[in-house]
């Protein structure tokens, strides 16, 4: 039961008796090893204080209900969505053992939509960027191979984060219950490239041979230490140059069929490079478009991405050469020097010199649309849509080079700023591409003014999400009318305010709460994304001259179902008082929930004796008794984080986007920041860093209230005075929806 992280893990094998009947069999829990050892010394292990995953307090459970797990088994089981399925897997310990032995580069079958597809493991690990639990579920990222390419669900990305790279719809993330290892000789080589390579492994391996196998993103290299027999086939013990975490000197056990002798791989790569010199139409190759500063991809032993920093001739290096600064800081071999001479500057192990003819434009930034003309350039039917692969997020340290500057983002044209600001993306998108999209939307909606007139960004986003992306509405609202509860779903929420309020310099938090209160609304569930539009009377009249964006939106009190916290003592609330919401004695933020004791005290005041608090239905697992009082556990808080704001001033939309984890990681985008020429000219889009926005957002409210808008630094005034739409996200829910 030992654990490397000083935790001992268990799975609950049966539903506990009262008062813990709310705990489900199949949940994973843990106890600190030191705490367990202390209880063991005192012969006090019949009942253990374990902490269930996702919780912060411990629960006393009889040890007969707990089955010990290794850390690896707990991680694998955490990825299984259903508690019932976890319990079924316990009856098949061999499946857990096989999954624990799998590594990146192994060929497997993966179940998807009822079919078993063939692929290669490229990633093994968590899909959560942050968790307060000591471990998270381990998923297998599989790149589909052969005839099954294109039958998957992604390109190695999940929730806007790239875990490995593969062609579009050729990646799948799955728990181990949907993975079956394949140890027989594969019919196709296991390489993360677009084309198949004629590599055979008929020449036997022996100890001392240099070999290559492919991991989650890059090729791994090492030396054969031993070849061992295994019930499912031969396995190769490899001393790697780098282990899976990038550290040197790791040893890994890899199936024989997943290992390639390096001399065979190098021979095939040389032949492939020679045959690719004359590729292209009419003698013109993609490399003719590449200049210094171009974003390119290079097909070596794996697919690499980088920026061209230098083009020229190197001594003893045939042909035109490109010096690349690679995105992957471990894939290069130099810092821009060759044989002691510097040709460009980049961080260590990020530089690589390659043949210019082997570089191709980075297809992650290819155009969204392409015209195919059949002798008639006016033929709209000749316009076809070419779907673009998902663009992985940019690393924070690369934002300055990749995003910031003029002619970056979407180029505005003919009242398109409402679209440009809502669709802001990396790279450069020409006005013609946007017009092509507007034409297609015009046909779809049968609206004759989509290519000329300005629309509301919330209507445009709703159209994109519903008609183009086919997304379910992320927001589910419930309203109470007498004894009847109505539920409705929507893509965004328009904040409406009655005029019976005393807010002068409101926060988004206050506006949302007052709007929900005035309209008797609650959230049926935590939304993965919450799009809010501010109260206005048309586009010209603002109800408030300045609104404070809430960087964090606490929606706990807005949830229809879920434990609430007493606003006075912090314990579990049992009652809600609608009349107290506007009471000046309380804060301007939050619905007013009370425990029974505090409610009695509050409503003993003569001004509140006429209030009629309503009783809350306690969620499963929480209880209240007259003898012991309120449940003393602190209810969890549900919070959303701000990631973008759209602003409008004199019918012109701009956007602010948060791109990194730091408070100051904000950028400002204007699709019509400047213009060249008059009627026959064009607009110049611009993206600029605006760290001052983050500084203002995290300023104390009293200090921020005293700021004079026209004296604010940079573009901060536009954020606080012209806010139109605020976009929030739940990092937890975005993993599932």
XYZ file of C-alpha atoms in Angstrom:
737
model
C 0.000 0.000 0.000
C 3.009 2.272 -0.086
C 2.790 5.366 -2.219
C 5.585 7.537 -3.576
C 3.705 10.711 -2.702
C 3.106 9.734 0.942
C -0.524 8.908 0.321
C -2.292 5.566 0.550
C -5.157 5.144 -1.897
C -8.357 3.087 -1.649
C -11.502 2.408 -3.592
C -14.780 2.231 -1.655
C -16.209 -1.199 -2.475
C -19.674 -0.840 -0.927
C -22.060 1.912 0.060
C -21.465 2.870 3.711
C -24.330 2.718 6.229
C -25.922 5.907 7.658
C -24.976 8.636 8.327
C -22.695 8.222 5.289
C -25.293 6.857 2.924
C -24.571 9.649 0.445
C -21.125 8.189 -0.267
C -21.125 5.955 -3.321
C -19.338 2.687 -3.897
C -16.629 3.131 -6.517
C -15.314 6.464 -5.211
C -11.544 6.841 -4.817
C -10.171 8.114 -1.510
C -6.854 8.453 0.311
C -5.153 8.939 3.668
C -1.766 10.419 4.510
C 0.728 7.609 5.030
C 2.088 9.177 8.205
C -1.401 9.436 9.647
C -2.091 5.812 8.756
C 1.160 4.649 10.374
C 0.311 6.535 13.562
C -3.077 4.846 13.782
C -1.464 1.502 12.989
C 0.953 1.882 15.921
C -2.026 2.571 18.168
C -3.937 -0.420 16.749
C -6.587 2.008 15.560
C -7.104 1.005 11.919
C -10.564 -0.529 12.049
C -11.992 2.848 11.024
C -9.923 5.175 8.818
C -10.317 8.952 8.258
C -10.111 9.042 4.472
C -10.546 11.973 2.094
C -12.631 11.358 -1.022
C -11.385 12.802 -4.315
C -12.836 16.246 -4.907
C -13.454 16.824 -1.198
C -11.404 18.658 1.426
C -12.620 17.072 4.669
C -12.129 13.482 5.814
C -14.770 10.854 6.467
C -14.520 7.958 8.937
C -15.066 4.691 7.045
C -14.793 1.090 8.156
C -11.725 -0.533 6.637
C -13.824 -3.467 5.375
C -15.298 -1.012 2.842
C -11.862 0.004 1.541
C -9.718 -1.869 -0.954
C -6.109 -0.603 -1.179
C -4.831 0.618 -4.547
C -1.427 1.482 -5.922
C -1.052 5.073 -7.060
C -0.968 3.958 -10.701
C -4.148 1.904 -10.324
C -5.881 4.841 -8.618
C -4.885 7.166 -11.476
C -6.176 4.719 -14.072
C -9.457 4.216 -12.220
C -9.971 7.966 -11.750
C -10.210 8.293 -15.542
C -13.164 5.875 -15.584
C -16.240 8.084 -15.460
C -18.734 5.745 -13.777
C -18.328 4.454 -10.220
C -20.089 1.267 -11.279
C -17.572 0.698 -14.091
C -14.700 1.157 -11.637
C -16.073 -1.629 -9.476
C -16.432 -3.909 -12.492
C -12.810 -3.308 -13.428
C -11.707 -4.476 -9.974
C -12.842 -7.953 -10.981
C -10.299 -7.875 -13.832
C -6.932 -7.110 -12.197
C -5.137 -8.303 -15.331
C -6.574 -5.349 -17.290
C -5.193 -2.918 -14.705
C -1.796 -4.596 -14.840
C -1.673 -4.476 -18.639
C -2.655 -0.797 -18.642
C 0.063 -0.033 -16.087
C 2.669 -1.581 -18.404
C 1.637 0.432 -21.465
C 3.961 3.228 -22.601
C 4.073 5.865 -25.302
C 4.802 4.291 -28.684
C 2.842 1.078 -28.110
C 0.332 -0.020 -30.701
C -3.191 -0.465 -29.330
C -6.834 -0.841 -30.214
C -9.039 1.963 -28.882
C -12.830 1.862 -28.626
C -14.663 4.881 -30.060
C -18.372 5.096 -30.878
C -18.757 1.321 -30.604
C -15.839 0.509 -32.941
C -12.338 -0.720 -32.147
C -9.796 1.350 -34.041
C -6.060 0.823 -34.426
C -3.586 3.411 -33.232
C -0.427 4.288 -31.340
C -0.186 5.715 -27.833
C 1.283 9.239 -28.031
C 0.391 10.529 -24.556
C -0.270 9.066 -21.125
C -1.310 11.430 -18.373
C -3.825 13.835 -16.919
C -6.156 16.102 -18.903
C -6.528 18.587 -16.053
C -4.281 21.647 -15.850
C -4.970 22.044 -12.132
C -6.455 19.957 -9.347
C -6.362 20.171 -5.575
C -6.473 16.364 -5.387
C -3.170 14.488 -4.943
C -3.759 12.702 -8.235
C -5.989 12.959 -11.288
C -7.242 10.477 -13.837
C -4.705 9.141 -16.341
C -5.913 9.009 -19.931
C -4.322 7.520 -23.026
C -3.869 9.808 -26.024
C -3.956 7.653 -29.153
C -3.082 8.604 -32.730
C -5.132 6.526 -35.155
C -3.206 4.694 -37.880
C -3.783 3.298 -41.344
C -7.402 2.994 -42.475
C -8.626 4.364 -39.151
C -7.050 7.804 -39.648
C -9.659 10.545 -39.559
C -12.147 8.475 -37.536
C -11.256 10.094 -34.209
C -12.324 13.247 -32.384
C -9.350 15.654 -32.203
C -5.783 16.445 -33.263
C -4.175 15.649 -29.931
C -5.695 18.700 -28.222
C -8.167 18.795 -25.371
C -9.771 21.881 -23.845
C -7.510 24.217 -25.859
C -4.319 22.451 -24.731
C -2.148 20.289 -27.013
C -0.927 17.010 -25.521
C 0.421 15.512 -28.763
C 0.276 16.362 -32.461
C -1.525 14.367 -35.137
C -3.735 15.005 -38.197
C -7.244 16.346 -37.653
C -9.762 13.832 -36.258
C -7.010 11.252 -35.839
C -6.602 11.610 -32.081
C -8.594 10.049 -29.239
C -8.303 10.408 -25.463
C -9.641 7.362 -23.638
C -9.469 5.635 -20.229
C -7.724 2.281 -20.042
C -11.078 0.472 -20.173
C -11.293 1.434 -23.852
C -7.702 0.445 -24.644
C -6.442 -2.993 -25.708
C -2.699 -3.528 -26.247
C -1.542 -5.125 -29.494
C 1.695 -7.038 -29.232
C 1.767 -8.717 -32.652
C 3.824 -7.203 -35.450
C 1.963 -4.139 -36.762
C 1.056 -3.972 -40.432
C 2.152 -0.322 -40.613
C 5.105 1.423 -38.963
C 4.284 3.364 -35.827
C 5.434 6.814 -36.854
C 3.848 10.208 -36.115
C 4.112 11.425 -39.688
C 1.699 12.093 -42.501
C 3.255 9.516 -44.808
C 4.214 5.909 -44.199
C 7.883 4.959 -44.174
C 9.192 1.689 -45.562
C 10.899 0.504 -42.397
C 11.181 -3.160 -41.533
C 12.544 -4.751 -38.406
C 13.501 -8.105 -39.878
C 17.104 -7.613 -38.760
C 17.213 -8.938 -35.161
C 17.996 -6.576 -32.306
C 20.778 -7.301 -29.879
C 22.145 -5.726 -26.724
C 24.090 -2.567 -27.539
C 22.030 -1.565 -30.627
C 20.919 2.044 -30.891
C 17.121 2.223 -31.286
C 14.243 4.681 -31.600
C 10.685 4.485 -30.322
C 8.028 7.173 -30.472
C 6.527 8.740 -27.370
C 3.829 11.312 -26.740
C 5.340 14.028 -28.924
C 8.945 13.306 -29.908
C 11.063 10.358 -30.871
C 12.913 8.761 -27.950
C 16.358 7.286 -28.453
C 18.374 4.823 -26.437
C 20.411 1.639 -26.267
C 19.137 -1.945 -26.015
C 20.032 -3.396 -22.610
C 18.174 -6.694 -22.810
C 15.395 -8.527 -24.649
C 12.939 -10.304 -22.353
C 10.182 -12.836 -22.871
C 6.690 -11.724 -21.916
C 3.366 -13.618 -21.908
C 2.161 -11.348 -24.727
C 5.402 -11.244 -26.707
C 8.981 -10.053 -26.471
C 9.811 -6.816 -24.647
C 12.934 -4.676 -25.037
C 14.627 -3.050 -22.033
C 15.973 0.295 -23.269
C 18.291 2.706 -21.515
C 16.936 5.987 -22.875
C 18.826 9.179 -23.611
C 15.857 11.006 -22.066
C 12.942 9.586 -20.135
C 9.301 10.657 -20.535
C 9.863 13.693 -18.278
C 12.860 14.925 -20.270
C 15.368 13.712 -17.683
C 18.400 11.698 -18.692
C 19.111 8.064 -17.863
C 15.654 6.489 -17.672
C 15.009 2.809 -18.393
C 11.839 1.700 -20.158
C 10.349 -1.653 -21.145
C 8.937 -1.378 -24.693
C 7.241 -4.032 -26.874
C 9.646 -5.315 -29.520
C 7.312 -4.324 -32.358
C 7.366 -0.681 -31.208
C 11.146 -0.377 -31.485
C 13.042 0.634 -34.635
C 16.740 0.188 -35.227
C 18.215 3.657 -35.791
C 20.361 2.761 -38.796
C 17.214 1.656 -40.653
C 15.353 4.844 -39.693
C 18.241 7.077 -40.749
C 18.533 5.282 -44.090
C 14.820 5.729 -44.819
C 14.870 9.412 -43.808
C 17.784 10.063 -46.181
C 15.927 8.418 -49.059
C 12.743 10.334 -48.217
C 14.607 13.659 -48.139
C 16.144 13.007 -51.542
C 12.801 12.205 -53.154
C 11.125 15.346 -51.768
C 13.369 17.877 -53.507
C 11.195 18.370 -56.563
C 7.783 18.411 -54.948
C 5.281 21.006 -56.073
C 3.216 22.191 -59.024
C 5.016 23.501 -62.058
C 8.416 23.514 -60.327
C 7.225 25.868 -57.569
C 7.407 24.400 -54.047
C 6.066 25.599 -50.737
C 9.606 26.570 -49.765
C 9.470 29.375 -52.359
C 6.977 31.133 -50.040
C 9.250 30.856 -46.991
C 11.269 33.867 -45.826
C 12.922 34.944 -42.591
C 10.177 35.168 -39.960
C 7.946 32.533 -41.589
C 6.244 29.947 -39.394
C 7.190 26.522 -40.747
C 7.003 22.817 -40.066
C 9.777 20.344 -40.715
C 9.346 16.588 -41.084
C 12.269 14.860 -39.432
C 11.940 11.884 -37.131
C 8.879 13.678 -35.856
C 6.929 16.732 -36.994
C 8.616 19.891 -35.665
C 7.393 23.502 -35.718
C 9.451 26.661 -35.628
C 10.256 30.137 -36.922
C 12.780 30.783 -39.709
C 15.506 33.000 -38.246
C 18.093 32.767 -41.056
C 18.296 31.638 -44.708
C 21.567 31.182 -46.602
C 24.418 28.778 -47.364
C 26.476 26.922 -44.763
C 29.995 25.599 -45.386
C 29.998 21.876 -46.218
C 26.187 21.896 -46.247
C 24.671 21.375 -49.726
C 21.883 23.633 -50.975
C 20.018 26.543 -49.433
C 19.719 26.202 -45.667
C 17.171 27.488 -43.146
C 18.047 28.199 -39.537
C 15.033 27.413 -37.370
C 14.124 28.352 -33.812
C 11.969 25.418 -32.721
C 8.903 25.578 -30.479
C 10.021 22.458 -28.601
C 12.966 23.519 -26.446
C 14.311 19.942 -26.308
C 14.168 19.103 -30.020
C 16.989 21.363 -31.271
C 20.758 20.876 -31.221
C 22.250 24.396 -30.978
C 21.603 28.051 -30.159
C 21.957 29.383 -33.705
C 25.656 28.573 -34.173
C 27.249 26.225 -36.715
C 30.880 25.127 -36.424
C 31.639 27.921 -34.005
C 30.034 30.710 -36.058
C 26.790 32.392 -35.013
C 24.105 32.818 -37.687
C 21.147 33.771 -35.445
C 20.227 33.904 -31.755
C 17.884 31.562 -29.881
C 17.821 29.726 -26.527
C 20.052 26.643 -26.130
C 18.770 23.460 -27.805
C 16.112 25.395 -29.732
C 18.137 25.906 -32.930
C 18.284 23.601 -35.936
C 19.730 23.965 -39.470
C 17.817 22.096 -42.191
C 17.458 22.120 -45.947
C 15.141 24.958 -46.961
C 13.447 22.628 -49.438
C 12.358 20.329 -46.609
C 10.459 23.122 -44.821
C 6.777 23.713 -45.385
C 4.519 26.560 -44.197
C 3.018 25.776 -40.802
C -0.350 24.227 -41.705
C -1.777 25.221 -38.314
C -2.020 28.766 -39.679
C -3.350 27.985 -43.143
C -6.348 29.950 -44.479
C -9.810 28.911 -43.440
C -11.269 29.231 -46.918
C -10.013 28.371 -50.392
C -11.504 29.325 -53.775
C -11.756 26.797 -56.553
C -12.528 28.409 -59.886
C -13.784 26.540 -62.892
C -13.061 29.313 -65.358
C -15.455 31.735 -63.636
C -14.242 33.800 -60.699
C -17.766 35.028 -59.935
C -19.173 31.562 -59.379
C -20.206 31.427 -55.721
C -20.841 27.706 -56.044
C -17.131 27.250 -56.675
C -16.416 28.446 -53.145
C -15.688 25.509 -50.848
C -14.903 25.418 -47.173
C -11.659 23.853 -46.107
C -11.862 22.936 -42.435
C -8.848 24.000 -40.429
C -7.233 21.947 -37.715
C -7.651 23.174 -34.159
C -4.966 25.694 -33.328
C -3.090 24.814 -30.127
C -2.707 27.544 -27.510
C 0.372 29.744 -27.701
C 2.862 29.539 -24.885
C 2.929 32.675 -22.757
C 6.558 33.357 -23.594
C 5.779 33.235 -27.340
C 2.931 35.773 -27.280
C 5.175 38.764 -27.960
C 6.565 37.227 -31.175
C 3.433 35.461 -32.396
C 0.549 37.758 -31.461
C 1.672 41.298 -30.782
C 1.989 43.823 -33.590
C 0.262 45.379 -36.567
C -1.371 43.228 -39.257
C -2.102 40.622 -36.573
C -5.517 39.145 -35.849
C -8.531 39.619 -38.137
C -8.545 42.449 -40.679
C -11.685 44.564 -40.378
C -13.781 45.455 -43.405
C -17.218 46.973 -43.975
C -18.773 46.933 -40.478
C -17.201 43.593 -39.573
C -15.751 44.670 -36.198
C -18.545 42.917 -34.265
C -17.376 39.635 -35.835
C -13.658 40.379 -35.667
C -13.671 41.123 -31.948
C -15.771 38.046 -31.154
C -13.650 35.690 -33.279
C -10.235 37.089 -32.345
C -7.551 34.473 -33.117
C -3.833 34.155 -33.579
C -2.143 34.713 -36.910
C -3.473 37.039 -39.607
C -6.854 36.662 -41.312
C -7.488 38.814 -44.370
C -10.653 40.838 -44.907
C -11.516 38.624 -47.882
C -11.611 35.508 -45.682
C -13.990 37.271 -43.297
C -16.178 38.405 -46.205
C -16.338 34.808 -47.458
C -17.611 33.749 -44.045
C -20.176 36.560 -44.045
C -21.455 35.450 -47.455
C -21.959 31.901 -46.222
C -23.747 33.132 -43.103
C -25.929 35.342 -45.256
C -27.009 32.348 -47.319
C -27.608 30.224 -44.243
C -29.743 32.824 -42.475
C -31.280 34.293 -45.635
C -30.404 37.722 -44.289
C -29.627 40.172 -47.134
C -27.511 42.530 -44.961
C -24.983 40.140 -43.421
C -22.246 41.348 -45.774
C -22.911 45.045 -45.234
C -24.548 45.882 -41.903
C -23.359 45.651 -38.330
C -24.970 42.985 -36.126
C -24.914 42.275 -32.402
C -21.945 40.090 -31.407
C -24.121 37.980 -29.086
C -26.457 37.096 -31.965
C -23.476 36.301 -34.162
C -21.897 34.046 -31.510
C -25.218 32.278 -30.977
C -25.432 31.609 -34.716
C -21.872 30.261 -34.803
C -22.382 28.003 -31.796
C -25.793 26.726 -32.835
C -25.674 26.532 -36.636
C -21.970 26.094 -37.390
C -20.413 24.321 -34.407
C -23.648 22.542 -33.363
C -22.927 23.156 -29.684
C -25.487 22.661 -26.976
C -26.380 25.870 -25.105
C -23.921 26.184 -22.204
C -26.359 28.082 -19.986
C -29.401 26.451 -18.360
C -31.665 28.756 -16.342
C -34.609 27.935 -14.132
C -37.302 30.355 -13.013
C -39.932 29.962 -10.336
C -43.496 31.106 -10.959
C -45.608 30.089 -7.994
C -45.303 26.316 -7.702
C -44.229 25.919 -11.328
C -40.546 25.817 -12.218
C -39.556 26.560 -15.807
C -36.205 25.578 -17.346
C -34.726 27.189 -20.433
C -31.364 26.961 -22.177
C -29.514 29.749 -23.950
C -26.122 30.696 -25.368
C -25.759 34.006 -23.515
C -27.483 36.020 -20.811
C -28.600 39.612 -21.203
C -28.478 41.436 -17.866
C -31.656 43.421 -17.227
C -31.862 45.877 -14.348
C -34.899 47.457 -12.784
C -34.500 51.067 -11.734
C -35.133 50.293 -8.065
C -31.467 49.828 -7.178
C -28.778 51.877 -5.495
C -25.739 50.689 -7.476
C -23.450 53.513 -8.603
C -20.167 51.831 -9.546
C -21.242 48.196 -9.897
C -19.177 45.082 -10.445
C -20.244 42.413 -12.926
C -20.901 40.192 -9.897
C -23.415 42.692 -8.496
C -25.132 43.256 -11.835
C -25.599 39.525 -12.424
C -26.976 38.963 -8.931
C -29.396 41.900 -9.122
C -30.606 40.741 -12.536
C -31.183 37.185 -11.300
C -32.956 38.544 -8.225
C -35.212 40.874 -10.212
C -36.191 38.133 -12.650
C -36.448 35.268 -10.095
C -33.792 33.234 -11.899
C -31.303 30.593 -10.795
C -28.703 28.470 -12.556
C -29.753 24.857 -13.033
C -26.091 23.799 -13.244
C -22.585 25.217 -13.409
C -22.010 26.447 -17.003
C -18.768 25.650 -18.802
C -18.930 29.103 -20.400
C -20.956 32.120 -19.349
C -21.430 34.994 -21.816
C -22.933 38.121 -20.268
C -24.083 41.288 -22.029
C -24.370 44.444 -19.982
C -27.553 46.470 -19.361
C -28.068 49.135 -22.028
C -30.786 51.122 -23.707
C -29.636 50.609 -27.273
C -25.974 50.777 -28.257
C -25.639 54.458 -27.451
C -27.042 54.730 -23.932
C -25.161 53.069 -21.090
C -26.988 52.523 -17.806
C -23.685 52.888 -15.906
C -20.788 55.160 -16.923
C -18.302 52.641 -15.579
C -18.502 48.931 -14.713
C -15.874 47.042 -12.707
C -15.115 43.684 -14.378
C -15.112 40.874 -11.811
C -12.050 38.768 -12.589
C -13.682 35.945 -10.648
C -17.423 35.343 -10.660
C -18.761 33.497 -7.617
C -21.937 31.771 -8.816
C -22.497 29.581 -5.749
C -25.459 31.647 -4.566
C -27.013 31.585 -8.052
C -27.289 27.792 -8.207
C -30.755 26.353 -7.800
C -29.456 23.099 -6.311
C -26.411 22.844 -4.144
C -25.283 23.585 -0.598
C -25.275 27.267 0.382
C -23.229 29.023 3.042
C -24.714 31.180 5.799
C -23.684 34.788 5.112
C -23.090 35.382 8.830
C -21.492 32.302 10.403
C -20.296 30.489 7.275
C -21.959 27.178 8.130
C -24.456 25.285 6.000
C -27.478 27.466 5.240
C -31.032 26.210 5.644
C -33.011 29.295 4.627
C -33.024 32.035 1.995
C -34.562 35.473 2.484
C -35.392 37.386 -0.695
C -36.374 40.540 1.229
C -32.925 40.706 2.865
C -31.268 40.920 -0.557
C -31.874 44.684 -0.685
C -31.376 45.275 3.028
C -28.784 48.014 3.514
C -27.477 46.259 6.633
C -25.935 43.565 4.457
C -23.308 43.743 1.750
C -24.217 44.615 -1.846
C -23.014 41.237 -3.060
C -24.619 37.832 -2.738
C -28.007 36.295 -2.152
C -28.859 36.164 1.542
C -28.708 32.633 2.923
C -28.846 31.840 6.654
C -28.604 28.886 8.970
C -31.623 28.488 11.262
C -29.896 30.100 14.226
C -28.675 33.189 12.340
C -31.990 33.534 10.506
C -33.819 33.701 13.834
C -31.456 36.399 15.073
C -31.633 38.465 11.876
C -35.411 38.347 11.654
C -35.931 39.192 15.317
C -35.263 42.825 14.342
C -38.513 44.756 14.098
C -37.751 45.913 10.537
C -37.388 42.295 9.339
C -40.152 40.551 11.266
C -42.383 40.777 8.206
C -39.830 38.930 6.032
C -40.752 35.461 4.879
C -37.609 33.293 4.553
C -37.995 30.192 2.437
C -36.616 26.795 3.416
C -33.804 25.365 1.311
C -33.798 21.767 0.179
C -30.500 20.373 1.446
C -28.547 18.401 -1.183
C -27.751 14.741 -0.689
C -25.030 14.234 1.878
C -25.870 17.280 3.989
C -28.153 17.200 6.997
C -29.587 19.302 9.811
C -30.854 18.191 13.190
C -32.403 20.085 16.089
C -29.992 18.495 18.552
C -26.652 19.064 16.818
C -27.571 22.133 14.808
C -26.415 22.849 11.250
C -23.979 20.637 9.364
C -20.614 22.178 10.216
C -18.923 21.413 6.911
C -18.160 24.443 4.758
C -20.019 24.201 1.439
C -17.757 24.459 -1.637
C -17.722 27.594 -3.784
C -18.295 27.507 -7.535
C -16.361 30.217 -9.368
C -15.849 31.239 -12.991
C -12.882 33.205 -14.312
C -12.918 36.115 -16.752
C -11.071 35.400 -20.005
C -12.314 38.033 -22.479
C -14.250 41.306 -22.740
C -15.845 42.937 -25.800
C -16.214 46.711 -25.703
C -18.118 49.158 -27.886
C -17.643 52.879 -28.449
C -19.471 54.788 -31.194
C -20.535 51.521 -32.870
C -16.985 50.152 -32.995
C -16.158 46.885 -31.219
C -12.765 45.905 -29.781
C -11.761 43.055 -27.490
C -9.562 42.333 -24.501
C -8.276 38.767 -24.124
C -6.416 37.110 -21.256
C -3.681 34.905 -22.681
C -1.728 33.619 -19.656
C -1.803 32.853 -15.934
C -0.369 36.143 -14.670
C -2.607 39.051 -13.627
C -1.010 41.262 -16.302
C -1.336 38.754 -19.172
C -3.872 40.784 -21.191
C -3.869 41.837 -24.838
C -6.028 44.353 -26.720
C -7.286 43.741 -30.264
C -8.673 46.266 -32.744
C -9.431 45.014 -36.254
C -9.484 48.596 -37.594
C -6.702 50.208 -35.553
C -5.371 52.106 -38.568
C -6.062 52.522 -42.273
C -4.089 52.893 -45.470
C -5.787 54.893 -48.234
C -9.385 56.101 -48.439
C -12.230 54.432 -50.317
C -9.881 52.031 -52.128
C -7.653 51.456 -49.070
C -7.635 48.814 -46.363
C -7.704 48.558 -42.577
C -4.735 47.561 -40.439
C -5.584 45.272 -37.496
C -3.385 45.487 -34.417
C -2.804 43.461 -31.270
C -1.034 45.129 -28.390
C -0.050 44.066 -24.891
C -1.951 45.878 -22.148
C -0.516 44.821 -18.776
C -1.964 47.991 -17.261
C -5.424 46.406 -17.566
C -4.433 43.628 -15.171
C -3.008 46.140 -12.735
C -6.289 48.065 -12.635
C -8.386 44.890 -12.389
C -6.558 43.797 -9.246
C -6.552 47.235 -7.629
C -8.608 47.626 -4.423
C -12.157 48.706 -5.305
C -11.951 51.893 -3.246
C -8.795 52.932 -5.081
C -10.222 51.926 -8.462
C -13.380 53.956 -7.838
C -11.263 57.100 -7.504
C -9.596 56.614 -10.896
C -10.469 59.244 -13.503
C -11.193 57.317 -16.750
C -9.495 59.790 -19.088
C -6.343 59.613 -16.940
C -6.109 55.819 -16.975
C -3.014 54.371 -18.624
C -3.069 52.782 -22.069
C -6.385 51.346 -23.210
C -7.755 50.609 -19.713
C -10.435 53.313 -20.024
C -12.145 51.367 -22.802
C -12.392 48.243 -20.657
C -13.985 50.000 -17.696
C -16.179 52.510 -19.557
C -17.184 50.672 -22.738
C -17.717 47.060 -21.551
C -20.442 45.357 -23.603
C -19.885 41.618 -23.263
C -18.005 39.651 -20.602
C -16.961 36.041 -21.154
C -16.325 33.687 -18.231
C -15.296 30.048 -18.095
C -15.259 27.176 -15.638
C -11.997 25.283 -15.973
C -13.562 22.278 -14.287
C -16.711 22.068 -16.419
C -14.813 22.779 -19.650
C -13.170 19.367 -19.231
C -16.551 17.734 -19.745
C -18.506 20.126 -22.016
